[in-house]
Coordinates of C-alpha atoms and ligand atoms in Angstrom, one line a residue:
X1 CA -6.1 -7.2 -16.4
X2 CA -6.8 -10.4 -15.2
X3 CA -10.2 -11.7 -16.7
X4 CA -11.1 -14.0 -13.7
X5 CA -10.6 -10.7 -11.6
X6 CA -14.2 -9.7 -11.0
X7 CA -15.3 -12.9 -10.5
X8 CA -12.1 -13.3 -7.5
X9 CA -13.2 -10.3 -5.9
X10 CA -17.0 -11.0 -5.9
X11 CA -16.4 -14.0 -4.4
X12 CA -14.0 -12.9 -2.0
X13 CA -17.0 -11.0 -0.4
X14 CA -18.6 -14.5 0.2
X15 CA -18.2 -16.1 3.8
X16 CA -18.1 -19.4 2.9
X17 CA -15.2 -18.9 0.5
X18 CA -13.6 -17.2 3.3
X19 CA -14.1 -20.0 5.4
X20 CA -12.4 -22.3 2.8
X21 CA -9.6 -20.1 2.3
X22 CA -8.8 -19.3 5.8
X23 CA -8.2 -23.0 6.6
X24 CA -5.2 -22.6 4.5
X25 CA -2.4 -22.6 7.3
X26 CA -0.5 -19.1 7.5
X27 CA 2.2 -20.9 7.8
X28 CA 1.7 -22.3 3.6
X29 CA 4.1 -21.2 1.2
X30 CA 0.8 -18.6 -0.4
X31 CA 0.7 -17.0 2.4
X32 CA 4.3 -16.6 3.3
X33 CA 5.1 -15.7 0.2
X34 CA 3.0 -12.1 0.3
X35 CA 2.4 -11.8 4.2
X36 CA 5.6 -11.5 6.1
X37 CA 3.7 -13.6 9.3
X38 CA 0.9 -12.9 11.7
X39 CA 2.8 -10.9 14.7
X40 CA 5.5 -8.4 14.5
X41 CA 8.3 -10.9 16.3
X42 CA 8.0 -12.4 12.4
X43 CA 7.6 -9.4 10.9
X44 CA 10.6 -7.3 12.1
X45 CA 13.1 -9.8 11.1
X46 CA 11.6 -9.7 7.3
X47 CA 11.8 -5.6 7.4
X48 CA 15.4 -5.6 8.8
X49 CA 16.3 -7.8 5.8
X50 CA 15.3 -5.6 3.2
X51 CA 16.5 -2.3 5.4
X52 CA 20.0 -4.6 5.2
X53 CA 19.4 -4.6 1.2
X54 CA 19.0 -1.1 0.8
X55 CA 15.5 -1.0 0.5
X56 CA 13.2 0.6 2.7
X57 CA 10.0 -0.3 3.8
X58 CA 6.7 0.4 4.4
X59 CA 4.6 -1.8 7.5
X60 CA 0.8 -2.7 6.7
X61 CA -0.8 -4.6 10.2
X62 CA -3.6 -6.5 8.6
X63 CA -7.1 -5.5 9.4
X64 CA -9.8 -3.8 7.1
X65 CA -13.7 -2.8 7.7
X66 CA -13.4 -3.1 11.9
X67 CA -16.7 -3.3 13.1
X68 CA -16.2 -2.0 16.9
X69 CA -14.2 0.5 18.8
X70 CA -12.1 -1.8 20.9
X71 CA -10.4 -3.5 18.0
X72 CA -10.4 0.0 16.0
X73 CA -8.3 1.1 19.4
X74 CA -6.1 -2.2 19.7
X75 CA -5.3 -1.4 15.8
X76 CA -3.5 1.7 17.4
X77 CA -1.9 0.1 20.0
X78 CA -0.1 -2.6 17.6
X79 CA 0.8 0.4 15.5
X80 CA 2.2 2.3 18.3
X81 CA 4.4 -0.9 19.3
X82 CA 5.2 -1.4 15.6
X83 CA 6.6 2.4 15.3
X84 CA 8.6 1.5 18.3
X85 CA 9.9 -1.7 16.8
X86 CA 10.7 -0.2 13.1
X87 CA 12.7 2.6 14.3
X88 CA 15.0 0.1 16.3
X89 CA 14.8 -2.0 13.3
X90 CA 16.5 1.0 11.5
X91 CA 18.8 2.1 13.7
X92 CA 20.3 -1.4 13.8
X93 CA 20.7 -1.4 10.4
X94 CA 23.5 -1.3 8.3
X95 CA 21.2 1.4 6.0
X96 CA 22.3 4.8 4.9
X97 CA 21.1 7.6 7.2
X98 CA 18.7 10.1 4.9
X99 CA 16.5 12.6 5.5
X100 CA 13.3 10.5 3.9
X101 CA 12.9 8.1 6.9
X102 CA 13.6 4.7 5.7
X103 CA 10.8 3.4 7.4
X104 CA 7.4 4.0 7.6
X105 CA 3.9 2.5 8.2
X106 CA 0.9 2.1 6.1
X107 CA -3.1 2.2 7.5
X108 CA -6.3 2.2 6.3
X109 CA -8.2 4.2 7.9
X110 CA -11.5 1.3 8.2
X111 CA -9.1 -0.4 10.2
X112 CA -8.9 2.5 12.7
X113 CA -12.6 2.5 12.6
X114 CA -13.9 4.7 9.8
X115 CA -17.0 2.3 9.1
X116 CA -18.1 2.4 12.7
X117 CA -21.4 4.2 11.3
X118 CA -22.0 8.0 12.4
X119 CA -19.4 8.5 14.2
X120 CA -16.8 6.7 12.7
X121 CA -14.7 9.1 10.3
X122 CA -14.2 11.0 13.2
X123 CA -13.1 8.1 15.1
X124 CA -10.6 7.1 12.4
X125 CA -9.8 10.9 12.6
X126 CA -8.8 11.3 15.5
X127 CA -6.6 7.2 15.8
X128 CA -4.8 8.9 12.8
X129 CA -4.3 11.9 14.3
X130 CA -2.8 9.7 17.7
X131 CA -0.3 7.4 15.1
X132 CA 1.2 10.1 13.2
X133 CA 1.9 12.0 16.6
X134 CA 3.5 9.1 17.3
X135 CA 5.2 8.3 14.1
X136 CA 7.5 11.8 14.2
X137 CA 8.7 11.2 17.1
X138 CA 10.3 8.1 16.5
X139 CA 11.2 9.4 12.4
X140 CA 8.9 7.4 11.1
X141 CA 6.4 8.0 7.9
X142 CA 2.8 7.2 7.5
X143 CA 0.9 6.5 4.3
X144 CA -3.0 6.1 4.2
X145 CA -4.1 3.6 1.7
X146 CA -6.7 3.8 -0.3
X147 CA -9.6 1.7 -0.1
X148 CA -13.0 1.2 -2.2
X149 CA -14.7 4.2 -3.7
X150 CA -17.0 4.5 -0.6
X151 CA -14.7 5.6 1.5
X152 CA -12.1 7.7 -1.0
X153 CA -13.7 11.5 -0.1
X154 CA -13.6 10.4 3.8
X155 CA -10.4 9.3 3.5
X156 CA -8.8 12.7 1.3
X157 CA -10.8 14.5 3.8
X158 CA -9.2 13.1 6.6
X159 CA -5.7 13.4 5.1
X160 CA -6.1 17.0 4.3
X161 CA -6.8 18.1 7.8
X162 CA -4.1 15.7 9.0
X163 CA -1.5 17.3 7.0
X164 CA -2.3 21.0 9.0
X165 CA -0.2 19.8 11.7
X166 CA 2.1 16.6 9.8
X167 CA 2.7 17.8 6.2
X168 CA 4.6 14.8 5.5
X169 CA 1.5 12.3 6.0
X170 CA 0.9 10.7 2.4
X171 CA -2.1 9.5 0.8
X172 CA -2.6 6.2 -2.1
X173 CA -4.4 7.3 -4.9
X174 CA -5.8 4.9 -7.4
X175 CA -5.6 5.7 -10.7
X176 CA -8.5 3.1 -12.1
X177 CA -10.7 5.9 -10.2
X178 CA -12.2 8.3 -13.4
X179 CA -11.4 10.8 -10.4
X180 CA -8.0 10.3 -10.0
X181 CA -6.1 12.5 -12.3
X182 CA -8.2 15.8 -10.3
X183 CA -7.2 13.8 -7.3
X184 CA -3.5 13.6 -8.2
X185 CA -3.6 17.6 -8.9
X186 CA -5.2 18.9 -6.2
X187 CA -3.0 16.6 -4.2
X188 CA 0.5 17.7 -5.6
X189 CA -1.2 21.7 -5.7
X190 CA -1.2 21.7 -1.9
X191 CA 2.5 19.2 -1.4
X192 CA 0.8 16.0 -0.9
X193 CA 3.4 12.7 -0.8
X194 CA 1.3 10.5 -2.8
X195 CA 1.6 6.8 -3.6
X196 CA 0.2 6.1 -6.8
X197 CA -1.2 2.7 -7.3
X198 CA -3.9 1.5 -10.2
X199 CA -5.9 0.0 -7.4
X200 CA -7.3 -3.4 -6.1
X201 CA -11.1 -3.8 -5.4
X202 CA -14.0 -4.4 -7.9
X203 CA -15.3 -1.1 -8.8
X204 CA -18.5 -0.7 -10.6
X205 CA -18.0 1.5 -13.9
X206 CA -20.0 4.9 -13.0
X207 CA -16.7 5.6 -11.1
X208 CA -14.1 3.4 -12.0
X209 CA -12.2 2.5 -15.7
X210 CA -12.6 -1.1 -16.4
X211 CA -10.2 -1.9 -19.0
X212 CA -6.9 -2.3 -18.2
X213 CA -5.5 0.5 -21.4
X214 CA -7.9 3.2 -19.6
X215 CA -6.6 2.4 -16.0
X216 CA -3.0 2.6 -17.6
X217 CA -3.4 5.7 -19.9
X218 CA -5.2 7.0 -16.5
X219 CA -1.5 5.8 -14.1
X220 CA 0.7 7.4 -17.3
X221 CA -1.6 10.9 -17.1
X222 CA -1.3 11.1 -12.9
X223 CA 2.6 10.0 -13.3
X224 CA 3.2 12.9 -15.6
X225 CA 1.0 15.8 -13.1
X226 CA 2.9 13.9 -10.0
X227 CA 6.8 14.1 -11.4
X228 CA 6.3 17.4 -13.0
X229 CA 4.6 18.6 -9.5
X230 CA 4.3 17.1 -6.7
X231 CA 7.2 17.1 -3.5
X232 CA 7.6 12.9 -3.3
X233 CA 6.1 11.1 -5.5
X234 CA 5.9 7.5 -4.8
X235 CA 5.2 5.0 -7.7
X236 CA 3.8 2.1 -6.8
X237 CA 3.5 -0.2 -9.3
X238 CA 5.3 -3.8 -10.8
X239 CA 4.8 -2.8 -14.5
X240 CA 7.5 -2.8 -16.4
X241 CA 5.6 0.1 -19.1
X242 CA 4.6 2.4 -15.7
X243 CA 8.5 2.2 -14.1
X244 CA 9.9 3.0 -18.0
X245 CA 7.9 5.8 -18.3
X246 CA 8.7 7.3 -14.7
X247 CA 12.2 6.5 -14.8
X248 CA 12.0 8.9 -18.6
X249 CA 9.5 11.3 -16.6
X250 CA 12.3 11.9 -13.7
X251 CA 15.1 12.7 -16.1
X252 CA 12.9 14.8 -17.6
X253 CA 11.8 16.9 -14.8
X254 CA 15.5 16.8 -13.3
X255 CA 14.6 13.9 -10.2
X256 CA 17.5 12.8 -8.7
X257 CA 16.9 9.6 -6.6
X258 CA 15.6 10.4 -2.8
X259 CA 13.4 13.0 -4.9
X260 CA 10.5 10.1 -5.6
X261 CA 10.4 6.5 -5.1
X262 CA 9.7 3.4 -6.2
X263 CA 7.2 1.0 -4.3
X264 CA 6.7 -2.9 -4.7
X265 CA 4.5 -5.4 -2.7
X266 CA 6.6 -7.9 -0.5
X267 CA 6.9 -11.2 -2.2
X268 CA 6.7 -9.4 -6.0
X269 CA 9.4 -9.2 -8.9
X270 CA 12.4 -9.4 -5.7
X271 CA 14.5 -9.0 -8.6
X272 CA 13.3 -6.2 -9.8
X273 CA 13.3 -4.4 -6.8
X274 CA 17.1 -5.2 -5.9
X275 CA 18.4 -3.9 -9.7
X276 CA 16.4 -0.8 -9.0
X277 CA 18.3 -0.2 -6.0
X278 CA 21.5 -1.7 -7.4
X279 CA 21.0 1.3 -10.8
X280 CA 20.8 4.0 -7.1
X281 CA 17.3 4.2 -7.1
X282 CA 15.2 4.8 -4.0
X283 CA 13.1 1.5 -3.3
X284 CA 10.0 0.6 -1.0
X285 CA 8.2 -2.7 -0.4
X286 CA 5.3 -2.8 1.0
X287 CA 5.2 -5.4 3.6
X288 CA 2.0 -6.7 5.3
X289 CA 1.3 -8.7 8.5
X290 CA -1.1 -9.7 10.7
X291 CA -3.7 -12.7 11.3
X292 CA -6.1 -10.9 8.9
X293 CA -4.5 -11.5 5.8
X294 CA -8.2 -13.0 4.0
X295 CA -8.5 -9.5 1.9
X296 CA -5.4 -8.4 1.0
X297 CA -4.4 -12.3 -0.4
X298 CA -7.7 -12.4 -2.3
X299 CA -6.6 -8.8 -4.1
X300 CA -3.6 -10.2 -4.8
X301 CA -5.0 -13.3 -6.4
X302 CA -6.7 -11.5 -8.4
X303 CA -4.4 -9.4 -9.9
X304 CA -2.7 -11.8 -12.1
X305 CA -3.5 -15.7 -13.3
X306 CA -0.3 -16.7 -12.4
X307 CA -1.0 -16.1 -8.3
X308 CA -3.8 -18.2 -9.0
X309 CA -2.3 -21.0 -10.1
X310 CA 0.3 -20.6 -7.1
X311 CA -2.8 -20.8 -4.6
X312 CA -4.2 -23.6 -5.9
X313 CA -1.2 -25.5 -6.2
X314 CA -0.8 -24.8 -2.0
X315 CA -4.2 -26.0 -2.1
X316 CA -3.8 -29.3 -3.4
X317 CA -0.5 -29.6 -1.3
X318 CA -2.1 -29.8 2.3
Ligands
FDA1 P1 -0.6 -4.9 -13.0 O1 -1.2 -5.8 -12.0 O2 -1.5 -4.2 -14.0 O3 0.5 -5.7 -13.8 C1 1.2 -5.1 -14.9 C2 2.4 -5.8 -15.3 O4 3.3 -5.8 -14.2 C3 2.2 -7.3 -15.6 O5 1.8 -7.5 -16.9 C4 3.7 -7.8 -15.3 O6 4.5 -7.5 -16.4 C5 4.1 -7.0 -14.1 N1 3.8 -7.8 -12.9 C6 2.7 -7.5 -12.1 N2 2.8 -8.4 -11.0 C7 3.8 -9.2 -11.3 C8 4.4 -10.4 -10.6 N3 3.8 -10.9 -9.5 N4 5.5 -10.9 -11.1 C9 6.1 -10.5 -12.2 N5 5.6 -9.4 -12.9 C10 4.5 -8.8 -12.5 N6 -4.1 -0.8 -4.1 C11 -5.2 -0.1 -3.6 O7 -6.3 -0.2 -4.0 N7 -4.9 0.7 -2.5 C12 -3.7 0.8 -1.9 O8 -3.6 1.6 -1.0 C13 -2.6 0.1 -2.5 N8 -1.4 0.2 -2.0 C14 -0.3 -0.3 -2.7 C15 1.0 -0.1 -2.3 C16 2.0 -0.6 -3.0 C17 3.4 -0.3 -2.6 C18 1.8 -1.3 -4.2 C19 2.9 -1.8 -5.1 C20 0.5 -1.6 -4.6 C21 -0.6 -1.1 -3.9 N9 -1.9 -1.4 -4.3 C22 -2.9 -0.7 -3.6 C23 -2.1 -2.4 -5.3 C24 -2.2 -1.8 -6.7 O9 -3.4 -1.0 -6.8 C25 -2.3 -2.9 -7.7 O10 -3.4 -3.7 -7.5 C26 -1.1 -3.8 -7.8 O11 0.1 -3.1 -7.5 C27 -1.0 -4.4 -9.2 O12 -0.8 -3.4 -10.2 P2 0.5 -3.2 -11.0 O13 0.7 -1.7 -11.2 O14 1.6 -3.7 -10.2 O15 0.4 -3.8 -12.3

């Protein structure tokens, strides 16, 4: 793991650092290069590139921690519009028709207004509840992510009684959580789709592995429970080690490609994403956009030194 990691996400929590950052122009090569724009007339372009390439895609509109009701309910409406937009995207693609829908978006449920106090996982509840009514009509999948450790029962809770009427409604688990592997089984016990991710935000240790060897032994133990059980797994992850050992895992358990996926950030190893797809493998990138890209850059500066170093360099460029 990268050692400056803690200290990255501490001080993303700090508004003055966010001040600094957020002068950096969206429009600087850090930003571009893991946020596919601020609005979706930049965004839909990016996603019917990769649907052209044979990948599919997965849509994340920016926005975490939304602190009133009227922005947890314009989150919805740009998600509603975005469904609309994606399933166009795909149908004008040149993309294989399949029964997994090629598209698909991703939410967390904060931004639908899960920390609005009291009230507010049933708010977020109820906006998920509205999106994935929305989502089948057009063929479209949702994923939840998964956010700190705070939220993780609200957000499994919210998933399980979503799935009563939208079975197909997937959840991110994070497999630095000590929880996880009970997580994964309970999960692919009742046909959860599960995206399984070592996760992103500073955790303290009481419920989270620290070292990077536990949070991997942790990803190799939910890989095995989720390929031997679960209906779609989703592996989400840029190591080399954790797509070697589901790639082994798959033959093993007889998965033919469009049984699980692979999943990749926008903007990481592009490479490695188009020989997965070129060896027939079933290939996802996550693609984020929106104006509030502040959090999800910080995580990904955190993850690994060499980021860093990118972001400074666009620093120094302006
Ligand atoms: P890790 O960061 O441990 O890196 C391991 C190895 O992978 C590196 O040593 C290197 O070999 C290779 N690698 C990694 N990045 C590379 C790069 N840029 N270039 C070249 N090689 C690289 N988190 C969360 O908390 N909640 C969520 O909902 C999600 N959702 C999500 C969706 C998808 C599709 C993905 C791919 C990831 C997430 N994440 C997430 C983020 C996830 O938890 C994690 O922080 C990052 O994916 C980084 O972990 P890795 O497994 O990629 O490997």
């Amino acid at each position: 793991m990268n050692p400056l990691r803690p200290a990255i996400l501490a001080a993303a929590g700090s508004s003055r650092i966010k001040d600094v950052i957020t002068r950096v122009p969206a429009t600087s090569a850090v930003v571009q290069r893991f946020v596919a724009g601020e609005t979706r007339a930049e965004l839909v372009p990016v996603a019917r590139a990769l649907l052209e390439s044979g990948r599919s895609v997965s849509v994340d509109f920016l926005g975490e921690y939304t602190t009133d009701r009227v922005q947890a309910s314009a989150a919805v409406a740009e998600y509603f519009s975005l469904i609309d937009d994606l399933a166009e995207a795909e149908q004008s693609s040149a993309g294989v028709l399949t029964d997994i829908p090629r598209v698909e978006v991703s939410l967390k449920l904060s931004a639908l207004g899960q920390s609005l106090g009291q009230d507010g996982p049933a708010i977020a509840a109820e906006n998920l509840h509205k999106l994935c009514a929305k989502a089948v009509e057009r063929h479209v999948w949702v994923t939840v992510d998964a956010e700190d450790h705070t939220t993780t029962a609200d957000t499994l809770e919210a998933v399980r009684n979503a799935r009563a009427e939208f079975p197909w409604l997937a959840v991110a688990l994070q497999t630095y959580l000590r929880q996880a592997e009970d997580n994964a089984r309970d999960l692919a016990a009742d046909g959860t789709r599960i995206r399984l991710c070592k996760g992103a935000y500073q955790e303290p240790d009481t419920v989270a592995y620290q070292r990077r060897a536990e949070v991997d032994a942790s990803y190799l133990r939910c890989l095995e429970v989720l390929l031997r059980n679960a209906w779609y797994p989703m592996i989400a992850s840029h190591d080399p080690a954790m797509i070697s050992a589901a790639l082994a895992l798959a033959a093993e358990n007889h998965r033919a490609p469009g049984d699980f996926e692979f999943q990749m950030l926008y903007g990481i190893r592009d490479a490695e994403q188009r020989h997965l797809v070129g060896e027939g493998h079933s290939l996802r990138v996550y693609i984020p956009y929106g104006t509030q890209w502040y959090g999800y850059l910080m995580r990904r500066l955190a993850e690994r030194p060499a980021n860093l170093g990118f972001f400074l360099r666009a620093l120094t460029e302006r």
